[in-house]
Short mmCIF file of C-alpha atoms and ligand atoms in Angstrom, two decimals:
data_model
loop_
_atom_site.label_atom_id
_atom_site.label_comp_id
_atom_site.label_asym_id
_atom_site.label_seq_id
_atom_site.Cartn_x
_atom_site.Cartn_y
_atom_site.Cartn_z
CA UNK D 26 24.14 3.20 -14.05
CA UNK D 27 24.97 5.78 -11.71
CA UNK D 28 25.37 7.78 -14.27
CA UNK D 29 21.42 7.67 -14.91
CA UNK D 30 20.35 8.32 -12.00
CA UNK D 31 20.09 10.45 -9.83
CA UNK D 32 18.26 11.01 -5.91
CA UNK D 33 14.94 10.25 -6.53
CA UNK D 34 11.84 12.27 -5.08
CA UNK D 35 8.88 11.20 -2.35
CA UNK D 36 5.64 12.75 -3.37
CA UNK D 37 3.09 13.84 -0.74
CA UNK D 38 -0.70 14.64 -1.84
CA UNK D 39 -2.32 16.05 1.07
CA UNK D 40 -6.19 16.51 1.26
CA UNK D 41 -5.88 16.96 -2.50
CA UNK D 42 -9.19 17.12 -4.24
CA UNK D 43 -10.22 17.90 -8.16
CA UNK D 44 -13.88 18.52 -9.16
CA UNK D 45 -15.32 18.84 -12.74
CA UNK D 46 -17.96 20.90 -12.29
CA UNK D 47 -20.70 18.11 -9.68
CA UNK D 48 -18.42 15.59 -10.79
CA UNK D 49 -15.70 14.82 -7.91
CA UNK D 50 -12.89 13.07 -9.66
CA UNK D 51 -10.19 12.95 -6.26
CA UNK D 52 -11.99 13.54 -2.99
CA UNK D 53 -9.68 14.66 0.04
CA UNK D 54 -6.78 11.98 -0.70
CA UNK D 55 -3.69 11.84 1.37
CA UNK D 56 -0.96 9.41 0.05
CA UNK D 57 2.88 9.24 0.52
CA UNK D 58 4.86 7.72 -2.11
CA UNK D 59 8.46 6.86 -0.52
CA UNK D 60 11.58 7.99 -2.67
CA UNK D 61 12.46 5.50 -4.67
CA UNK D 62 9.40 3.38 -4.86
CA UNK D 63 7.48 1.66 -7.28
CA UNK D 64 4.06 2.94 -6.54
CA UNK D 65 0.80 1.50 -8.97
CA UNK D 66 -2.31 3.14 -8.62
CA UNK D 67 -5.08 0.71 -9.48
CA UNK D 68 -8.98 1.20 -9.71
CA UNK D 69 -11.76 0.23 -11.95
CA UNK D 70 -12.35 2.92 -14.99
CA UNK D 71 -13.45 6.44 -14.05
CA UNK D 72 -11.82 5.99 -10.30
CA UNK D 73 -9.62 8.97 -10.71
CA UNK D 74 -6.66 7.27 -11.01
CA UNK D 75 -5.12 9.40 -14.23
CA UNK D 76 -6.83 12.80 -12.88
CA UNK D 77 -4.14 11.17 -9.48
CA UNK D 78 -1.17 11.77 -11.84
CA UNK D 79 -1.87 14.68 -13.92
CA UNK D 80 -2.42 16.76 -10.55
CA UNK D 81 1.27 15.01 -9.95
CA UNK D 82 2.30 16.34 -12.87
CA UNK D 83 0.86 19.58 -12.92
CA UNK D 84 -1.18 18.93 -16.08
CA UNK D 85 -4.27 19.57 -14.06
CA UNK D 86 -4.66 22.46 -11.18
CA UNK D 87 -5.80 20.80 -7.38
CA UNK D 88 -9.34 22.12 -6.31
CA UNK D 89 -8.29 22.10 -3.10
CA UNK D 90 -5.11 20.40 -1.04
CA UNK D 91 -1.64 20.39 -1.48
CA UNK D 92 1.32 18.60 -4.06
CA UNK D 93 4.56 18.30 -2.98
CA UNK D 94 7.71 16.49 -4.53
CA UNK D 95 10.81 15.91 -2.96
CA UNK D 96 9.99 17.91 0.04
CA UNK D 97 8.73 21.10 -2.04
CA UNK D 98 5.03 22.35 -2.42
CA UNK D 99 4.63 22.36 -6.03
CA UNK D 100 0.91 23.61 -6.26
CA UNK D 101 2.32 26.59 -8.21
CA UNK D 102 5.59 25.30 -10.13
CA UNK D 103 5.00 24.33 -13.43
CA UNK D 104 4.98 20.81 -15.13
CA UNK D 105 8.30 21.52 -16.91
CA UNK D 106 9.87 21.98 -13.60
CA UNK D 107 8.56 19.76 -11.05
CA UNK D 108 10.78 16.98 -11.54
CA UNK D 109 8.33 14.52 -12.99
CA UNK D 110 8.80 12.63 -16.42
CA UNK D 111 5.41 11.63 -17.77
CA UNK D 112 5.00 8.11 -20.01
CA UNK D 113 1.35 8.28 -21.74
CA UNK D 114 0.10 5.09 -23.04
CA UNK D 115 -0.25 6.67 -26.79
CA UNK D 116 3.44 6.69 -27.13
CA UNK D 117 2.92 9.76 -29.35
CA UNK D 118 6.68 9.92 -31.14
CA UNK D 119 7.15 12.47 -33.79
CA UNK D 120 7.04 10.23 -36.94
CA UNK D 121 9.81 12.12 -38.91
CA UNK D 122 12.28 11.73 -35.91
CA UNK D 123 14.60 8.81 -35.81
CA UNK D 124 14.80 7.05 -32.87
CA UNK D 125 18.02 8.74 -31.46
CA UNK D 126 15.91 12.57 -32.88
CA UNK D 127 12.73 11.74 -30.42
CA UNK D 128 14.68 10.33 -27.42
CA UNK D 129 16.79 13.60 -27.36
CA UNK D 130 13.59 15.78 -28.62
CA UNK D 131 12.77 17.63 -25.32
CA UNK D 132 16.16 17.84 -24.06
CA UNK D 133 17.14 19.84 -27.14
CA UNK D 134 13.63 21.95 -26.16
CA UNK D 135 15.07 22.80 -23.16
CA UNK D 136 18.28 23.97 -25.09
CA UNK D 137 20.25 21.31 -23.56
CA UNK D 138 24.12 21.40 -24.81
CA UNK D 139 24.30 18.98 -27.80
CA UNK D 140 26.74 16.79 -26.41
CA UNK D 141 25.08 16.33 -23.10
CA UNK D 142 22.00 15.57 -25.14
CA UNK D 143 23.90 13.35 -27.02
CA UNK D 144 25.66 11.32 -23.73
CA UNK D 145 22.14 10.56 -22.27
CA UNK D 146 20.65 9.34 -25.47
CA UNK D 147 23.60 6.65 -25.55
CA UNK D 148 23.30 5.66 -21.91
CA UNK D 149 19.14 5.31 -22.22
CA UNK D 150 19.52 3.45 -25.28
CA UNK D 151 21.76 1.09 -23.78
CA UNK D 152 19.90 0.68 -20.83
CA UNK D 153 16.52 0.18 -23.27
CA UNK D 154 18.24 -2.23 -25.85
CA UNK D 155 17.54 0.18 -27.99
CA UNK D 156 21.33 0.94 -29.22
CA UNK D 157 20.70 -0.80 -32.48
CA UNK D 158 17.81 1.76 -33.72
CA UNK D 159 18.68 4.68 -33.10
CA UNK D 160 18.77 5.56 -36.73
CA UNK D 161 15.46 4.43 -37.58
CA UNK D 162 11.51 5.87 -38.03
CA UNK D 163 8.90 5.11 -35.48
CA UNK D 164 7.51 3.54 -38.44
CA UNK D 165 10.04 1.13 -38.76
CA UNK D 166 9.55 -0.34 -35.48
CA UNK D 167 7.66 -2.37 -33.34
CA UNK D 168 4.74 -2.03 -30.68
CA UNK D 169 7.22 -2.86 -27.80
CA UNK D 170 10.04 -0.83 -29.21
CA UNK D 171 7.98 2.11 -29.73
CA UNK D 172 7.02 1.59 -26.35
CA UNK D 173 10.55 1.81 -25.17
CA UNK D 174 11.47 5.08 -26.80
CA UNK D 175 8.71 6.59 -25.08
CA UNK D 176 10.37 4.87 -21.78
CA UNK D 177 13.59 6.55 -22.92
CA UNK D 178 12.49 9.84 -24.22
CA UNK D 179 11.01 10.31 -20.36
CA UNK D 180 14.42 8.59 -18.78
CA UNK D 181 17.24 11.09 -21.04
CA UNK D 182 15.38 13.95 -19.02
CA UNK D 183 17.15 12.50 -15.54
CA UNK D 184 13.61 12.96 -13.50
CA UNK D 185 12.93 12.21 -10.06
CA UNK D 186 10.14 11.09 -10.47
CA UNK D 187 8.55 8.48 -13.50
CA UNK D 188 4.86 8.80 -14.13
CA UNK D 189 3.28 6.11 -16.11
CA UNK D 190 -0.79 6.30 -17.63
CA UNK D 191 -1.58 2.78 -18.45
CA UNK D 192 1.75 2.65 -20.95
CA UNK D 193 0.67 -1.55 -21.56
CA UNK D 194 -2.68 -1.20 -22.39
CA UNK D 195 -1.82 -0.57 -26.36
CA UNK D 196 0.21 -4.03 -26.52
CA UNK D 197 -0.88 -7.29 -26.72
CA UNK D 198 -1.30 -9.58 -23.98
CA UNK D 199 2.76 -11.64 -24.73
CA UNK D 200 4.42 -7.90 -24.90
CA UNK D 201 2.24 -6.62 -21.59
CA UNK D 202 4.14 -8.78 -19.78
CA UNK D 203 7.62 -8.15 -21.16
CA UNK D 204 7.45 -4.96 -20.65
CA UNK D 205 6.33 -5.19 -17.62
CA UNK D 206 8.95 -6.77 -16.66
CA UNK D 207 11.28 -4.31 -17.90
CA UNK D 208 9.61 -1.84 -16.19
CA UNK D 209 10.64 -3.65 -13.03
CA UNK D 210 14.12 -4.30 -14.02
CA UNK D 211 14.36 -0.36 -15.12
CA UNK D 212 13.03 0.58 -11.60
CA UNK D 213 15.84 -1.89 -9.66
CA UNK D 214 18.86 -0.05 -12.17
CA UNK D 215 17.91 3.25 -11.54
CA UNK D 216 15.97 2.98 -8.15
CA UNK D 217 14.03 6.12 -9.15
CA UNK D 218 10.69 6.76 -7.73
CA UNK D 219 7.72 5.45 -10.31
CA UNK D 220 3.76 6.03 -10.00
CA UNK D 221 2.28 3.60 -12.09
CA UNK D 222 -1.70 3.62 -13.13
CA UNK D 223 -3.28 0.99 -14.50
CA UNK D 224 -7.17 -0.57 -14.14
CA UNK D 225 -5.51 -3.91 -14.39
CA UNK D 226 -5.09 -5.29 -10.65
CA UNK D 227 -2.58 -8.32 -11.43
CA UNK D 228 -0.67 -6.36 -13.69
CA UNK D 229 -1.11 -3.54 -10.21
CA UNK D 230 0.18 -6.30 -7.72
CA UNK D 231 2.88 -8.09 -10.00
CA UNK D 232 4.90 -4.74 -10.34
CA UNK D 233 3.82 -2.69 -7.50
CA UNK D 234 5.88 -2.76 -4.10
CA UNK D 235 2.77 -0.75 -3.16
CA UNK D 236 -0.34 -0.59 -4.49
CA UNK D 237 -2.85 2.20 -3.49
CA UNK D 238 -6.42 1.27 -4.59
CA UNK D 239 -8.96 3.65 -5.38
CA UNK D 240 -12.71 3.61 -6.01
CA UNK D 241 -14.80 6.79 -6.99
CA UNK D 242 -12.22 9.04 -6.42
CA UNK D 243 -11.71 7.95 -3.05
CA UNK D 244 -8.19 6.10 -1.94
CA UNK D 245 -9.33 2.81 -0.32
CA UNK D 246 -6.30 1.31 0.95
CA UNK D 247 -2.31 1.51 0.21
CA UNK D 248 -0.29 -1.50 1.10
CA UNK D 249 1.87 -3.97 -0.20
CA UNK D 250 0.33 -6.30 -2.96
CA UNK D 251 0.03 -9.20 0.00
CA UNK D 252 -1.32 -6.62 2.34
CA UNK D 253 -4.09 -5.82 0.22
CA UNK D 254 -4.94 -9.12 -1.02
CA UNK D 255 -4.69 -11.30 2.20
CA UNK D 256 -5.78 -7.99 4.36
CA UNK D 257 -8.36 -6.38 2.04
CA UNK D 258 -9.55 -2.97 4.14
CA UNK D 259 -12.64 -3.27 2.88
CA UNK D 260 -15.13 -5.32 0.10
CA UNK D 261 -14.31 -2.99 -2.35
CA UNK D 262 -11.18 -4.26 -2.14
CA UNK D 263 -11.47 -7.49 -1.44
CA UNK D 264 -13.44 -7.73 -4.81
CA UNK D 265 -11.85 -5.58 -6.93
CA UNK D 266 -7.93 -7.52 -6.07
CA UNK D 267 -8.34 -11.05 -7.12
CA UNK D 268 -8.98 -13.50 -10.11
CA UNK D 269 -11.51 -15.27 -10.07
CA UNK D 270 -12.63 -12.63 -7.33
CA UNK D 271 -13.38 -13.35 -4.16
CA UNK D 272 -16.25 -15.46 -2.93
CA UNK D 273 -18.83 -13.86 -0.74
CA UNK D 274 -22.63 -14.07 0.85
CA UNK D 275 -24.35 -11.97 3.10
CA UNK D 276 -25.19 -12.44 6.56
CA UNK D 277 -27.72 -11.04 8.78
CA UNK D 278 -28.85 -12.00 12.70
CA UNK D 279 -30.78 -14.88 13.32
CA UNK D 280 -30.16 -14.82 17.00
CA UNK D 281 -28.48 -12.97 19.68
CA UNK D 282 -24.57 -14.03 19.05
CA UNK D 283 -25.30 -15.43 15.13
CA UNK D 284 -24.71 -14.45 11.77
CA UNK D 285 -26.31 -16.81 9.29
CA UNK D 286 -26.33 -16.87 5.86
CA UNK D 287 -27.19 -19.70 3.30
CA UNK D 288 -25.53 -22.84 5.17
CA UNK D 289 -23.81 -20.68 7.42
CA UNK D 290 -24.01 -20.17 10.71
CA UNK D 291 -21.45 -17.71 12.07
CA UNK D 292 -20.71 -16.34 15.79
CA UNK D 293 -21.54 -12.62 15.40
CA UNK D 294 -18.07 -10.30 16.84
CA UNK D 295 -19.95 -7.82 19.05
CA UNK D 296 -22.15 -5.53 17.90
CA UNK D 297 -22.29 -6.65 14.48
CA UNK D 298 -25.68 -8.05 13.26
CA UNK D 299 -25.36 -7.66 9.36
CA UNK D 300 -22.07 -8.40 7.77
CA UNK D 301 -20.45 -10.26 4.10
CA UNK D 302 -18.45 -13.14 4.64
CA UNK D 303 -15.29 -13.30 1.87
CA UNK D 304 -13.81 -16.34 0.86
CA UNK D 305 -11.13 -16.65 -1.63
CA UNK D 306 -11.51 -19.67 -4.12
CA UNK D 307 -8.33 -20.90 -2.96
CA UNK D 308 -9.70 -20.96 0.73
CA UNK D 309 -12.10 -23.37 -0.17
CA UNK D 310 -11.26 -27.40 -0.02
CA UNK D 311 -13.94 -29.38 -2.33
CA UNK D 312 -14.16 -32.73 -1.32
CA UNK D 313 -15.66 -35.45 -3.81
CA UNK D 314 -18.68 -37.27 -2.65
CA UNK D 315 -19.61 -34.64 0.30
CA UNK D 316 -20.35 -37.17 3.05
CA UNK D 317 -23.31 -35.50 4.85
CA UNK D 318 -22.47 -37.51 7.97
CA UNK D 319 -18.98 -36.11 8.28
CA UNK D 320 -19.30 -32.38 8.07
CA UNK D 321 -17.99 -30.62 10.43
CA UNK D 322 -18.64 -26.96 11.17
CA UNK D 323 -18.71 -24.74 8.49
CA UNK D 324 -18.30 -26.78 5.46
CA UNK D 325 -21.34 -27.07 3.10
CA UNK D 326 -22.87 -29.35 0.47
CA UNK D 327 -22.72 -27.57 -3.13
CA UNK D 328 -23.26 -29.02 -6.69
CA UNK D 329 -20.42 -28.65 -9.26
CA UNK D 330 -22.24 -26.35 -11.89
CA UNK D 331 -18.98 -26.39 -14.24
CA UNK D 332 -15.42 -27.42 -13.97
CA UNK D 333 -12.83 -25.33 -15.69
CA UNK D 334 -9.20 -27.03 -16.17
CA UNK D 335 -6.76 -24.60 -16.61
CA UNK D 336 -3.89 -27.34 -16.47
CA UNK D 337 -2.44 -26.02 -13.30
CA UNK D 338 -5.36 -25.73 -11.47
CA UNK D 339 -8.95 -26.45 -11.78
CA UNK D 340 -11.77 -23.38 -11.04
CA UNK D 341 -14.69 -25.50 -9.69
CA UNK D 342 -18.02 -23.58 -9.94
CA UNK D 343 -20.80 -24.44 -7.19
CA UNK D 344 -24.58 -23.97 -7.23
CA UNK D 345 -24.13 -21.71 -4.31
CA UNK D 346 -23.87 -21.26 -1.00
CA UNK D 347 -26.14 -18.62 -1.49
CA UNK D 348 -27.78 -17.83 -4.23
CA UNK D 349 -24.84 -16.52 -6.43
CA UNK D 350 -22.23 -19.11 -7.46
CA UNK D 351 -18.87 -19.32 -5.78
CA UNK D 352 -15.79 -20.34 -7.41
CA UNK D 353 -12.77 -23.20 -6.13
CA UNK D 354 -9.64 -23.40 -7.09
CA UNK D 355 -8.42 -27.10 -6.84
CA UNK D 356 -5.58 -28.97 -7.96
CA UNK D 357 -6.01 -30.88 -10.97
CA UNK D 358 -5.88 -34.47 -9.29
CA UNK D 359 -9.43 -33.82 -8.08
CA UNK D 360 -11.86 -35.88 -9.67
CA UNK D 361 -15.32 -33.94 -10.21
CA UNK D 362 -17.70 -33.54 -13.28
CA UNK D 363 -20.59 -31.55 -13.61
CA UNK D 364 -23.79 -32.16 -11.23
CA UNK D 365 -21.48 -33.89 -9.13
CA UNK D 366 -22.58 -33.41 -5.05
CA UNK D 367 -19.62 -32.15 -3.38
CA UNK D 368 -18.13 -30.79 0.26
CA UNK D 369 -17.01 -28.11 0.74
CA UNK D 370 -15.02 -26.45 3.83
CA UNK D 371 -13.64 -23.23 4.17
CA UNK D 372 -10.17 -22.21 5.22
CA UNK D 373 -11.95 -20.00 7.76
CA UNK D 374 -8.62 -18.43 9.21
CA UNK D 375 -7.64 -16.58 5.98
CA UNK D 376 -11.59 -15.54 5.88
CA UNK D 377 -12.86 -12.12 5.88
CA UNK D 378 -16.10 -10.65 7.25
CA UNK D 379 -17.28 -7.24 6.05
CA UNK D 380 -19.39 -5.20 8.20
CA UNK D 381 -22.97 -3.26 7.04
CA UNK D 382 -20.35 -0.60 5.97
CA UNK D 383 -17.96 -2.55 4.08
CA UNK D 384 -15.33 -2.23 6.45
CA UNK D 385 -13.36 -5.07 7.28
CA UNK D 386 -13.78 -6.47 10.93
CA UNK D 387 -10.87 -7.50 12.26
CA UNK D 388 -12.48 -10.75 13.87
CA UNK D 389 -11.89 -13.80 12.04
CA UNK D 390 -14.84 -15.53 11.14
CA UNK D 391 -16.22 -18.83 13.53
CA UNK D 392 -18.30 -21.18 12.15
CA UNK D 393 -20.89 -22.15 14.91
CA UNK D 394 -21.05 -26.58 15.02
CA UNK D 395 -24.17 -27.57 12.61
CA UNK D 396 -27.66 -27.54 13.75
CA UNK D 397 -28.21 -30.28 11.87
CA UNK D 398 -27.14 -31.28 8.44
CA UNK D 399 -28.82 -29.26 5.21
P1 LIG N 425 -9.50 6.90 -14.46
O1 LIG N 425 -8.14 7.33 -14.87
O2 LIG N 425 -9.50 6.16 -13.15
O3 LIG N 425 -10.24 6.14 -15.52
P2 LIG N 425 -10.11 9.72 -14.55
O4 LIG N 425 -9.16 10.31 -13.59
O5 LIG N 425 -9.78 9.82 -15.99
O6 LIG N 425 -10.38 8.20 -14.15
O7 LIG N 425 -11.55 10.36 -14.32
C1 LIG N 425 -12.17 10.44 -13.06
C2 LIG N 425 -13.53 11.12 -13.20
O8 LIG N 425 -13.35 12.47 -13.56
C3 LIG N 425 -14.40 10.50 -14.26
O9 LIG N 425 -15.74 10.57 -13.83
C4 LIG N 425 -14.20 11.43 -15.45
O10 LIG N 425 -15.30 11.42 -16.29
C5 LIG N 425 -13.99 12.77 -14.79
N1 LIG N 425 -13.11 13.65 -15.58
C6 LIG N 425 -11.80 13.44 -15.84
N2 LIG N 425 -11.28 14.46 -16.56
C7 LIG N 425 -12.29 15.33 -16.77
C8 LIG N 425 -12.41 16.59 -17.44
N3 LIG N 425 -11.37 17.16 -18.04
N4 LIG N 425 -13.61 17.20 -17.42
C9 LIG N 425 -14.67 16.64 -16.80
N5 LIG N 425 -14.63 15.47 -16.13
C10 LIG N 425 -13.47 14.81 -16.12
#
C-alpha cells in the first residue's frame, strides 16, 4: 500500500510539562518515539497519559518544554497542521453521513479535490474491509465497524503520525481483541508511526513494540514489553505490568549483610538495609507435601488458601509469606486442594529487589542457607 503511506514522523517531547492550576498532569517528561513505531502509553487512570497526546496533538498548549514532530518544533503550529491524525475512543461519526460521506468528511474540510478525496476513501476502505459499506449510516453498523471508520476517517488524511485515546475501551471484551489485532496488522501495511494510550497493560504489551509507562504524570520507564516486564525499573512498574501482579514482601536489616523478611533471609547488596523483594507467580515452584527436611535456601512452607483452574494453568493462592497472600502459577498436573501444606521455592534469578526508593537494584536477590526450618 505504498500508495497509503507515506514517511512517517519521530516525535520528541522534551522537558514537556502541563499543569491545571496545583494539579501537575505531565511533569518534565522526555520521550522519543522512533519513526515508524508502535508506541502505547500505559498508566493507571489520571496518570496523564491522554493530557501525553493532546499536547502531541496540539489540542492542549505545553506549560513548559518543547513538541517536536518529524524533526520540527511544533509548540506553535496548529493541530490541523502538525501531521498528526487523532482516533478518540467515542468514535463520534456524523450520523447522517454514509460511511464513504464521514471517511472523506475532513478531507473535503480541507477543500481537498473531489477525486483525490474520492481515491483515498477507496484505498482506506479496502485496507479496513470496509469496501462493502460505504453506502450505509453509522446506524446501520456495528461496534467494530464503527470503530473502523473512525480508523479510516484518521488514515484518508495520509498523517505521519496516528494518535489513538483508548479507541477499545467502548467494545466488548471478543471485538477488543480483534481490533487490536488489526491495529497491529494496519501498523505492519503502512509502517506509520502510532502512539497508542490505553490503562490496560496487556492490551499495552500485546501491541506495543514499546511501551512507556507512566504514573502521576511522571514517565517511569520506556522499553520493550519484555524489558519492562522481566526488567521492571522500578515497583511501580513491576506492579502495575503483570496479571496476577507481581508477588512481593518487604525487607528490612536484621544484621549487618541481611535482609529478612517473613521466611526470608536475604544477603543485603551494599548499602541497602530496607528493600521489597518481587516475585512473579510464575517464578514460584509449589511443591505438594512441602517436606520441611528438604528445603533448601530460600524456599518456604505456605498453605494453599484457594486454587483457581483456569484450564491452562492453575493460580495457587498461599497464606503468605508475609502477611499478604502471594499468588502461583502452576501447571494443571499439580495436585493441591485447599489447606493443603505446600513448598514453595523461588526462581530467585528472574527475582527483583526494590530499594527504600522503589528503584530497582540491579543485584539479584541471594537467599542466605536456613537458620533452621520455620
Ligand atoms: P489519563 O489519561 O491518564 O487518565 P489525564 O491526562 O486525562 O489522565 O489527566 C491527568 C490529570 O490531569 C488528572 O489529574 C486530571 O484530573 C487532570 N486534568 C486533565 N485535564 C484537565 C483539565 N482540562 N482541567 C483540569 N485538570 C485536568
Amino acid at each position: 500500500m505504498d500508495s497509503v503511506s507515506r514517511a512517517s514522523q519521530g516525535v520528541e517531547l522534551r522537558g514537556v510539562e502541563k499543569r491545571y492550576g496545583e494539579v501537575v498532569a505531565v511533569r518534565a517528561l522526555d520521550l522519543e518515539v522512533r519513526p515508524g513505531e508502535l508506541m502505547v502509553l500505559v498508566g493507571p487512570s489520571g496518570c496523564g497519559k491522554s493530557t501525553l497526546l493532546r499536547l502531541i496533538a496540539g489540542l492542549v498548549e505545553p506549560t513548559a518544554g518543547e513538541v517536536w514532530i518529524g524533526g520540527r518544533r511544533v509548540d506553535d503550529v496548529e493541530p490541523g497542521a502538525r501531521d498528526v491524525a487523532m482516533v478518540f475512543q467515542s468514535y463520534a461519526l456524523y450520523p447522517h453521513m454514509t460511511v464513504a460521506g464521514n471517511l472523506g468528511f475532513g478531507l473535503r474540510v480541507r477543500g481537498t479535490p473531489r477525486i483525490e478525496i474520492e481515491r483515498r476513501v477507496t484505498e482506506a476502505a479496502e485496507v479496513l474491509g470496509l469496501g462493502e459499506l460505504l453506502s450505509r449510516r453509522p446506524g446501520e453498523l456495528s461496534g467494530g465497524q464503527r470503530q473502523r471508520v473512525a480508523l479510516g476517517r484518521a488514515m484518508v488524511r495520509d498523517p505521519g503520525v496516528f494518535l489513538f485515546d483508548e479507541p477499545l475501551s467502548n467494545l466488548d471484551a471478543e471485538l477488543r481483541l480483534r481490533t487490536r489485532d488489526e491495529i497491529a496488522a494496519l501498523h505492519r501495511r503502512l509502517g506509520t508511526t502510532m502512539i497508542f494510550v490505553t490503562h490496560d497493560q496487556v492490551e499495552a504489551l500485546s501491541l506495543g513494540q514499546r511501551v512507556a509507562v507512566m504514573d502521576r504524570g511522571r514517565l517511569q520507564q520506556v522499553g520493550t514489553p519484555e524489558e519492562v516486564y522481566r526488567r521492571p525499573a522500578n515497583l511501580f512498574v513491576a506492579s502495575f505490568v503483570g496479571s496476577p501482579p507481581i508477588n512481593r514482601i518487604r525487607l528490612s536489616r536484621d544484621e549487618p549483610g541481611h535482609l529478612a523478611g517473613g521466611p526470608f533471609a536475604l544477603h543485603a547488596p551494599s548499602g541497602v538495609d530496607r528493600a521489597t523483594l518481587g516475585v512473579r507467580p510464575e517464578d514460584l515452584v509449589v511443591a505438594a507435601g512441602g517436606d520441611r527436611d528438604s528445603m533448601e535456601a530460600g524456599t518456604f512452607h505456605a498453605t494453599v488458601l484457594r486454587v483457581e483452574a483456569l484450564g491452562s494453568e492453575q493460580r495457587v493462592h498461599l497464606d503468605g509469606p508475609g502477611d499478604a497472600a502471594w499468588v502461583a502459577r502452576a501447571s494443571p498436573a499439580l495436585r493441591v486442594v485447599r489447606g493443603d501444606r505446600v513448598g514453595v521455592s523461588v526462581a530467585w534469578e528472574r527475582s527483583h529487589l526494590f530499594g527504600p526508593d522503589g528503584r530497582r537494584e540491579e543485584a539479584v536477590p541471594r537467599p542466605m542457607p536456613h537458620p533452621g526450618s520455620r
